[in-house]
Amino acid sequence: MSDPLKPSLLSDLAVGGLDREMIDGHNINAMLNVSLNVQVVLGQARMSISQLLSLARGSVIEIDRKIGEPLDVMINDRLVARGDLVKVGEEGIGITLTEIVKDYVSAPS
């Protein structure tokens, strides 16, 4: 026996501005204005609290990267790409993407 309310509910949603694609979950347009935190990571360093407290203006922190190595592009703390530092305009900097990191889905246990 079919549910007489179901067709009515779907048509009401469609009239309310939702089309069939959105109801089925196939429309990505709803996510296009979602903001994400994007970071470009130059490198990392590990230090003790006493070393951290002794930092002052002009201190140098040695990081785990060499000159010319690609930078990491992180979105919401997840590595998504790597790239090279570039000059943008007169005073700006940016990153040229050289590699998109393929995400993997772990097999169910």
Short mmCIF file of the C-alpha atoms (twelve columns), coordinates in Angstrom:
data_MODEL
# 
_entry.id   MODEL 
# 
loop_
_atom_site.group_PDB 
_atom_site.id 
_atom_site.type_symbol 
_atom_site.label_atom_id 
_atom_site.label_alt_id 
_atom_site.label_comp_id 
_atom_site.label_asym_id 
_atom_site.label_seq_id 
_atom_site.Cartn_x 
_atom_site.Cartn_y 
_atom_site.Cartn_z 
_atom_site.pdbx_PDB_model_num 
ATOM 1   C CA . MET A 1   0.000  0.000  0.000  1 
ATOM 2   C CA . SER A 2   1.442  3.376  -0.976 1 
ATOM 3   C CA . ASP A 3   1.621  6.331  1.372  1 
ATOM 4   C CA . PRO A 4   -0.874 9.005  0.175  1 
ATOM 5   C CA . LEU A 5   1.057  11.771 1.997  1 
ATOM 6   C CA . LYS A 6   4.390  11.180 0.276  1 
ATOM 7   C CA . PRO A 7   3.559  12.602 -3.208 1 
ATOM 8   C CA . SER A 8   1.863  15.587 -1.574 1 
ATOM 9   C CA . LEU A 9   4.893  16.252 0.651  1 
ATOM 10  C CA . LEU A 10  7.301  16.138 -2.307 1 
ATOM 11  C CA . SER A 11  5.158  18.484 -4.376 1 
ATOM 12  C CA . ASP A 12  4.841  20.872 -1.414 1 
ATOM 13  C CA . LEU A 13  8.631  20.935 -1.089 1 
ATOM 14  C CA . ALA A 14  9.032  21.590 -4.818 1 
ATOM 15  C CA . VAL A 15  6.529  24.448 -4.641 1 
ATOM 16  C CA . GLY A 16  8.488  25.843 -1.682 1 
ATOM 17  C CA . GLY A 17  11.564 26.369 -3.875 1 
ATOM 18  C CA . LEU A 18  13.223 22.960 -3.709 1 
ATOM 19  C CA . ASP A 19  13.512 21.122 -7.008 1 
ATOM 20  C CA . ARG A 20  13.625 17.369 -7.516 1 
ATOM 21  C CA . GLU A 21  17.455 17.329 -7.689 1 
ATOM 22  C CA . MET A 22  17.769 18.915 -4.244 1 
ATOM 23  C CA . ILE A 23  15.265 16.459 -2.792 1 
ATOM 24  C CA . ASP A 24  17.285 13.561 -4.194 1 
ATOM 25  C CA . GLY A 25  20.573 15.076 -2.869 1 
ATOM 26  C CA . HIS A 26  22.194 15.565 -6.291 1 
ATOM 27  C CA . ASN A 27  22.437 19.361 -6.330 1 
ATOM 28  C CA . ILE A 28  25.789 20.690 -5.144 1 
ATOM 29  C CA . ASN A 29  24.812 24.337 -5.676 1 
ATOM 30  C CA . ALA A 30  23.569 24.579 -2.089 1 
ATOM 31  C CA . MET A 31  27.144 24.104 -0.844 1 
ATOM 32  C CA . LEU A 32  28.903 26.606 -3.121 1 
ATOM 33  C CA . ASN A 33  28.735 29.479 -0.605 1 
ATOM 34  C CA . VAL A 34  29.997 27.488 2.406  1 
ATOM 35  C CA . SER A 35  33.169 29.043 3.843  1 
ATOM 36  C CA . LEU A 36  36.160 26.841 4.667  1 
ATOM 37  C CA . ASN A 37  39.369 27.603 6.536  1 
ATOM 38  C CA . VAL A 38  42.262 27.399 4.024  1 
ATOM 39  C CA . GLN A 39  45.858 27.451 5.310  1 
ATOM 40  C CA . VAL A 40  49.166 27.358 3.465  1 
ATOM 41  C CA . VAL A 41  51.746 25.723 5.730  1 
ATOM 42  C CA . LEU A 42  55.372 26.729 5.227  1 
ATOM 43  C CA . GLY A 43  56.635 24.107 7.655  1 
ATOM 44  C CA . GLN A 44  56.589 22.982 11.254 1 
ATOM 45  C CA . ALA A 45  58.894 23.100 14.251 1 
ATOM 46  C CA . ARG A 46  58.836 21.409 17.632 1 
ATOM 47  C CA . MET A 47  60.197 23.166 20.698 1 
ATOM 48  C CA . SER A 48  59.955 23.045 24.449 1 
ATOM 49  C CA . ILE A 49  57.979 25.589 26.434 1 
ATOM 50  C CA . SER A 50  61.212 27.144 27.714 1 
ATOM 51  C CA . GLN A 51  62.417 27.649 24.100 1 
ATOM 52  C CA . LEU A 52  59.056 29.137 23.179 1 
ATOM 53  C CA . LEU A 53  59.165 31.564 26.115 1 
ATOM 54  C CA . SER A 54  62.683 32.689 25.191 1 
ATOM 55  C CA . LEU A 55  61.613 33.836 21.697 1 
ATOM 56  C CA . ALA A 56  61.908 37.551 21.037 1 
ATOM 57  C CA . ARG A 57  61.753 39.873 18.053 1 
ATOM 58  C CA . GLY A 58  64.397 38.728 15.574 1 
ATOM 59  C CA . SER A 59  64.477 35.124 16.821 1 
ATOM 60  C CA . VAL A 60  64.743 32.491 14.097 1 
ATOM 61  C CA . ILE A 61  62.648 29.330 14.229 1 
ATOM 62  C CA . GLU A 62  64.047 26.561 12.067 1 
ATOM 63  C CA . ILE A 63  61.284 24.617 10.329 1 
ATOM 64  C CA . ASP A 64  61.256 21.147 8.811  1 
ATOM 65  C CA . ARG A 65  61.334 22.288 5.156  1 
ATOM 66  C CA . LYS A 66  64.101 23.082 2.740  1 
ATOM 67  C CA . ILE A 67  64.080 25.954 0.250  1 
ATOM 68  C CA . GLY A 68  62.268 24.871 -2.895 1 
ATOM 69  C CA . GLU A 69  60.150 22.156 -1.252 1 
ATOM 70  C CA . PRO A 70  56.411 22.452 -1.936 1 
ATOM 71  C CA . LEU A 71  54.124 24.050 0.630  1 
ATOM 72  C CA . ASP A 72  51.101 22.239 2.068  1 
ATOM 73  C CA . VAL A 73  47.582 23.539 1.430  1 
ATOM 74  C CA . MET A 74  45.243 22.556 4.256  1 
ATOM 75  C CA . ILE A 75  41.457 22.912 4.318  1 
ATOM 76  C CA . ASN A 76  39.884 22.465 7.730  1 
ATOM 77  C CA . ASP A 77  43.131 20.852 8.980  1 
ATOM 78  C CA . ARG A 78  43.206 18.291 6.142  1 
ATOM 79  C CA . LEU A 79  45.971 18.185 3.511  1 
ATOM 80  C CA . VAL A 80  44.371 18.718 0.082  1 
ATOM 81  C CA . ALA A 81  47.188 20.012 -2.148 1 
ATOM 82  C CA . ARG A 82  50.816 21.099 -2.427 1 
ATOM 83  C CA . GLY A 83  52.269 24.019 -4.306 1 
ATOM 84  C CA . ASP A 84  54.968 26.606 -4.846 1 
ATOM 85  C CA . LEU A 85  55.143 30.130 -3.468 1 
ATOM 86  C CA . VAL A 86  54.640 32.852 -6.119 1 
ATOM 87  C CA . LYS A 87  54.617 36.639 -6.239 1 
ATOM 88  C CA . VAL A 88  51.204 38.208 -6.919 1 
ATOM 89  C CA . GLY A 89  51.152 41.831 -8.035 1 
ATOM 90  C CA . GLU A 90  53.619 44.268 -6.490 1 
ATOM 91  C CA . GLU A 91  53.449 43.210 -2.851 1 
ATOM 92  C CA . GLY A 92  51.361 40.048 -2.636 1 
ATOM 93  C CA . ILE A 93  52.220 36.383 -2.422 1 
ATOM 94  C CA . GLY A 94  50.233 33.305 -3.379 1 
ATOM 95  C CA . ILE A 95  50.628 29.636 -4.114 1 
ATOM 96  C CA . THR A 96  50.586 27.799 -7.437 1 
ATOM 97  C CA . LEU A 97  49.107 24.344 -6.958 1 
ATOM 98  C CA . THR A 98  51.402 21.614 -8.258 1 
ATOM 99  C CA . GLU A 99  49.734 18.549 -6.759 1 
ATOM 100 C CA . ILE A 100 46.231 17.666 -5.612 1 
ATOM 101 C CA . VAL A 101 46.378 15.097 -2.829 1 
ATOM 102 C CA . LYS A 102 44.027 12.213 -3.531 1 
ATOM 103 C CA . ASP A 103 41.864 11.377 -0.569 1 
ATOM 104 C CA . TYR A 104 41.284 7.731  0.213  1 
ATOM 105 C CA . VAL A 105 38.393 5.916  1.790  1 
ATOM 106 C CA . SER A 106 39.481 3.326  4.284  1 
ATOM 107 C CA . ALA A 107 37.938 -0.092 3.901  1 
ATOM 108 C CA . PRO A 108 35.222 -0.944 6.424  1 
ATOM 109 C CA . SER A 109 36.418 -3.116 9.282  1 
# 
